[in-house]
Coordinates of C-alpha atoms in Angstrom, one line a residue:
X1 CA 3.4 -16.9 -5.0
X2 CA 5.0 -13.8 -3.6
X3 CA 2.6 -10.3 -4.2
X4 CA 5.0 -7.3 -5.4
X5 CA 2.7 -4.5 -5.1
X6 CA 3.4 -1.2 -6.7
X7 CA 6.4 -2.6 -8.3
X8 CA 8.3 -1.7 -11.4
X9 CA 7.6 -3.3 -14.9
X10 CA 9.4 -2.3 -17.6
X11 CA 7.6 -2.0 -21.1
X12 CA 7.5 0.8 -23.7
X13 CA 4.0 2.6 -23.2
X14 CA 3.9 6.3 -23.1
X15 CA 3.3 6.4 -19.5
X16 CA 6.7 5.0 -18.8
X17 CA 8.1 7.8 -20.8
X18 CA 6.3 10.7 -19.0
X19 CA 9.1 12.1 -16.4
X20 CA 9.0 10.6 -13.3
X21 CA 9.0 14.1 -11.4
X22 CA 5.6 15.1 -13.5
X23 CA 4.0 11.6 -12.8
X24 CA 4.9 12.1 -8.6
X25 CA 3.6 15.6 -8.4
X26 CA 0.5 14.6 -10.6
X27 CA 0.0 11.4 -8.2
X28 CA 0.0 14.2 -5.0
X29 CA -2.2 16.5 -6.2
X30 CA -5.1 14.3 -8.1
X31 CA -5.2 12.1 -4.4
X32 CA -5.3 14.9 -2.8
X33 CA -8.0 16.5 -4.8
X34 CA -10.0 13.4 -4.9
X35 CA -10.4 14.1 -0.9
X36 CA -11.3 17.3 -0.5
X37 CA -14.7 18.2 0.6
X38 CA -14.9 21.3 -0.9
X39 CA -14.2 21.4 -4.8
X40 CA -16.1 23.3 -7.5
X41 CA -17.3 20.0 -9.2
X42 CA -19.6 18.0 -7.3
X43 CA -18.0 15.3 -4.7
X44 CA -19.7 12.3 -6.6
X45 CA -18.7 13.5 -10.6
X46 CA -15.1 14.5 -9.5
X47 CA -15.1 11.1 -8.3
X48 CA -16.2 9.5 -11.2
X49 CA -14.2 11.3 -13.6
X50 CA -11.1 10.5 -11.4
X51 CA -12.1 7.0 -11.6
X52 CA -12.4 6.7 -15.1
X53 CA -9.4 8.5 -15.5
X54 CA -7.6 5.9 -13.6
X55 CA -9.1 3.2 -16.1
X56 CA -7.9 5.1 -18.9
X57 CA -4.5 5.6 -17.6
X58 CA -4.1 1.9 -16.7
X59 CA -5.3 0.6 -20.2
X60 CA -2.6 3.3 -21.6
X61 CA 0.4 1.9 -19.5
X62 CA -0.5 -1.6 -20.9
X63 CA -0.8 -3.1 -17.1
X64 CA -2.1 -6.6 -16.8
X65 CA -5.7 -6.8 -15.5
X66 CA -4.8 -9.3 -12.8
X67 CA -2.9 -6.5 -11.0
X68 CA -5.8 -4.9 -10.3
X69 CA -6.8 -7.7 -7.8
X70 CA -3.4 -7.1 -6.2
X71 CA -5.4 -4.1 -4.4
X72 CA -7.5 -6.2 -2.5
X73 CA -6.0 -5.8 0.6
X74 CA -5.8 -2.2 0.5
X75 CA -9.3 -2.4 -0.6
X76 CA -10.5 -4.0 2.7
X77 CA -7.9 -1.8 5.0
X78 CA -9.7 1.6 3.0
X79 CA -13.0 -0.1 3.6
X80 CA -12.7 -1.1 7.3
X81 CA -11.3 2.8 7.6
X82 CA -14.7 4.1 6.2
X83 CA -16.6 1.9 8.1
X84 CA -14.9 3.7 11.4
X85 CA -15.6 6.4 9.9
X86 CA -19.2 6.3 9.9
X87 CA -19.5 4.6 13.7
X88 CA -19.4 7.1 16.3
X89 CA -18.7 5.7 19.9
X90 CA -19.2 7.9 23.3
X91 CA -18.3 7.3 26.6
X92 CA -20.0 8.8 29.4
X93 CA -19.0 7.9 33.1
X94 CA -22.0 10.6 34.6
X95 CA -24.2 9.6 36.6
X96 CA -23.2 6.3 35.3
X97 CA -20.6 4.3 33.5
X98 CA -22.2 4.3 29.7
X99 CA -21.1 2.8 26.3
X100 CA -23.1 4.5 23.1
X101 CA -22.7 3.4 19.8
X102 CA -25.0 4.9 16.9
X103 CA -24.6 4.5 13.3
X104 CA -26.3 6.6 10.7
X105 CA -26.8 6.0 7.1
X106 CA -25.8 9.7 6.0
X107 CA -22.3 8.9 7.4
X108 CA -22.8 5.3 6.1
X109 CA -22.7 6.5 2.8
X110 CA -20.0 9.1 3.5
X111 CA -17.5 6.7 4.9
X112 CA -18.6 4.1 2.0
X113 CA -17.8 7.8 -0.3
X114 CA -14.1 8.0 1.1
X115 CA -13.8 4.2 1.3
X116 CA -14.2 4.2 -3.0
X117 CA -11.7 7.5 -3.0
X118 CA -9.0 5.5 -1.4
X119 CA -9.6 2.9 -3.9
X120 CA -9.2 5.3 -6.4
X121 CA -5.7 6.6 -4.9
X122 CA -4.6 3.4 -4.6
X123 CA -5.2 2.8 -8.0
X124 CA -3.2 5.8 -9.3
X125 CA -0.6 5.0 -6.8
X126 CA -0.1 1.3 -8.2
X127 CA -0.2 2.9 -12.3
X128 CA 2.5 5.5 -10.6
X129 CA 5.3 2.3 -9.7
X130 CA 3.8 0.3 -12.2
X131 CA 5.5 2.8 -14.6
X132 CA 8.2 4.6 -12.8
X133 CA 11.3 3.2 -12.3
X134 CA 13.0 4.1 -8.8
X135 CA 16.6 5.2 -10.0
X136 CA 15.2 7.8 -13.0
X137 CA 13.1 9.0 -10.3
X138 CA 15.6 9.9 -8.3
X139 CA 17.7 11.2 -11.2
X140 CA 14.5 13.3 -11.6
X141 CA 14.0 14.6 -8.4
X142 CA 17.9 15.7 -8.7
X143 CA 17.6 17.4 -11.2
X144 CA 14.4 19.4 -10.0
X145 CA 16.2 19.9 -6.7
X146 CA 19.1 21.9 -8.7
X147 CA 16.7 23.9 -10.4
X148 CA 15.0 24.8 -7.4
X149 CA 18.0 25.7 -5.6
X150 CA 18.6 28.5 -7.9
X151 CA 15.7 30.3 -6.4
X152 CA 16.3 29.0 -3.0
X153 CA 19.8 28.4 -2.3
X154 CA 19.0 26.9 1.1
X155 CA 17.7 23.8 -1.0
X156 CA 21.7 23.1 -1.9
X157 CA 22.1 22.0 1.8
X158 CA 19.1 19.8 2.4
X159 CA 19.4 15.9 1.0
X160 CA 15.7 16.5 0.0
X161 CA 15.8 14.3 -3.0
X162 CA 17.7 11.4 -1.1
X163 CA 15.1 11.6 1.4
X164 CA 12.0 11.7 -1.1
X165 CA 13.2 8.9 -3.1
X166 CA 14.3 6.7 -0.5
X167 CA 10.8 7.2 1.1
X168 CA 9.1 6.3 -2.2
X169 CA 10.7 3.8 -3.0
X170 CA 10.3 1.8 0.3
X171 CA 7.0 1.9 -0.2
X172 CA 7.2 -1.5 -2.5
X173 CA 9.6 -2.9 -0.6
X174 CA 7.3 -3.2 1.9
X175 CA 5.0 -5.1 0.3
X176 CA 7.6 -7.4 -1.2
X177 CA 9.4 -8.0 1.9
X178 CA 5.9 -8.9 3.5
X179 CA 5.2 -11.1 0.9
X180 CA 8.5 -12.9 0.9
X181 CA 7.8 -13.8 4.8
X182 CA 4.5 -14.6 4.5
X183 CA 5.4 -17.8 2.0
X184 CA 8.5 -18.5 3.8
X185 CA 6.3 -19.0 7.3
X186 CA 3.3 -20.1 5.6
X187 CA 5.6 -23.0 4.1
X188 CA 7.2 -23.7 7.8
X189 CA 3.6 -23.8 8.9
X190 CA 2.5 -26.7 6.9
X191 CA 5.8 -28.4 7.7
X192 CA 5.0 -27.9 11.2
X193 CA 1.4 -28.7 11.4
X194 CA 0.8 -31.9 9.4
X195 CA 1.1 -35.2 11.4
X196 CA -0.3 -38.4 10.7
X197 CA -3.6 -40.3 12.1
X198 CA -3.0 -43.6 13.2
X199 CA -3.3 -46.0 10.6
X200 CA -6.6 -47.6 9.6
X201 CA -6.6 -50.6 7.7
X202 CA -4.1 -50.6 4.6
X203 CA -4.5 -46.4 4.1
X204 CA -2.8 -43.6 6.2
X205 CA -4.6 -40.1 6.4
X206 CA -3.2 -37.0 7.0
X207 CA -4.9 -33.9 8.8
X208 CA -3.8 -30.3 9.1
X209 CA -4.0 -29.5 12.8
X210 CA -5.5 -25.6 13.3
X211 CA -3.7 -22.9 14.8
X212 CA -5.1 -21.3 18.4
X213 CA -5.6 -17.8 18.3
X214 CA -2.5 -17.3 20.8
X215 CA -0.4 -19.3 18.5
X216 CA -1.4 -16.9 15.4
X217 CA -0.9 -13.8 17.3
X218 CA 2.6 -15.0 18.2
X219 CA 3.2 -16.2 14.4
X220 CA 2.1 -12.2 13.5
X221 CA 3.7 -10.8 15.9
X222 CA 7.3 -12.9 14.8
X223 CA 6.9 -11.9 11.1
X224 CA 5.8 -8.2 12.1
X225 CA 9.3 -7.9 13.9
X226 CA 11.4 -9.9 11.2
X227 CA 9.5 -7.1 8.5
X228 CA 11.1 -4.4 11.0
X229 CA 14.3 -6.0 11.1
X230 CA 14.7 -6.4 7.3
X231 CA 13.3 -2.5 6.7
X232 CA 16.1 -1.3 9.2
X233 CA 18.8 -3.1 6.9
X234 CA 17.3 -2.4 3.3
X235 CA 16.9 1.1 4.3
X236 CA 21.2 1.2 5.5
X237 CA 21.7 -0.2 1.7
X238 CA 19.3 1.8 0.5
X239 CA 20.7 5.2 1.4
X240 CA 24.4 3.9 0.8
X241 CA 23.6 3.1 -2.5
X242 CA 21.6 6.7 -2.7
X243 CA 24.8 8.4 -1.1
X244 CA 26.8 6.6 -3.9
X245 CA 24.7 8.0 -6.7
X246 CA 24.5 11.0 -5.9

């Protein structure tokens, strides 16, 4: 089954409502609070609140549970990040060529801190497109642009809201396009890789045969260049389609 994360759903919860322009600039600023290491709330309650705020917002916008566990992917990428985080590495090549690695449970616990944050961001990013529909938010950011402009005229000559909302709304399309490539090579995979055993007695068995390492590198690296290939184009129809509306 193909995974569209941080895609639209439409339904009529009061989240969906809510204009899209408030829900982006709300979506900026509580991530970017949630990372500060300065705030006038301590680290640890700031991030609980935001947390349960998160909860609260996704039970309000009526999102199914399992969507959730579409996250787990991020969830490892923040986690592996955090554990970087709290590894330091040094290179020395006085008097002689060395290789330190140290690991500390103060910054154990700090990248495991930042690690839950990202969660946390990612969370409110996926009740964000889980509720926002790409075309009213770039009749939103339009119409904020227009406003704006009347303090700074400057504004009326920059595609500023073209270029925000096609950013934005690439971000799902990455995901979906990934996900589209991953079944359609995962299914020429076990085309590919099933043969028969020879033939004992009456019964025939059948085997998968295992991938090397080379050969999954080079299966990566063939998808990784088709995802390229397929952003280049959805992103010319994208901004057609974005010149057209506008």
């Amino acid at each position: 089954m193909v995974v569209n994360l941080f895609s639209y759903r439409k339904a009529e919860s009061l989240l969906h409502k809510i204009n899209p322009g408030l829900k982006l600039i709300f979506l900026i600023l509580f991530s970017s609070l949630i990372f500060l290491k300065q705030t006038w709330i301590a680290p640890l309650l700031l991030t609980a609140l935001s947390f349960c705020l998160a909860l609260l917002l996704f039970f309000m916008a009526k999102i199914p549970v399992k969507k959730i566990f579409q996250l787990k992917l991020l969830v490892f990428i923040g986690f592996l990040f955090a554990l970087f985080k709290s590894i330091f590495f040094d290179i020395q090549f006085s008097p002689a060529f060395q290789f330190l690695c140290s690991f500390s449970l103060q910054d154990g616990l700090a990248g495991l801190f930042w690690g839950f944050n990202f969660f946390t961001a990612s969370f409110f990013a996926l009740i964000f497109f889980d509720t926002t529909s790409m075309s009213d938010l770039q009749d939103s950011l339009h119409t904020g642009q227009k406003k704006l402009s009347r303090f700074i005229p400057i504004l009326e000559k920059i595609p500023l809201a073209n270029a925000l909302a096609l950013t934005i709304s690439f971000i799902p399309e990455v995901f979906s396009l990934w996900g589209q490539i991953k079944k359609a090579s995962l299914a020429r995979q076990n085309r590919n890789t099933y043969v028969r055993a020879k033939p004992k007695g009456v019964f025939k068995k059948k085997y998968k045969k295992k991938l090397s390492l080379r050969r999954q590198l080079a299966v990566f690296l063939q998808e990784f260049s088709t995802l390229i290939s397929l952003l280049l184009l959805r992103a010319m129809e994208k901004r057609k389609a974005l010149l057209n509306r506008s």
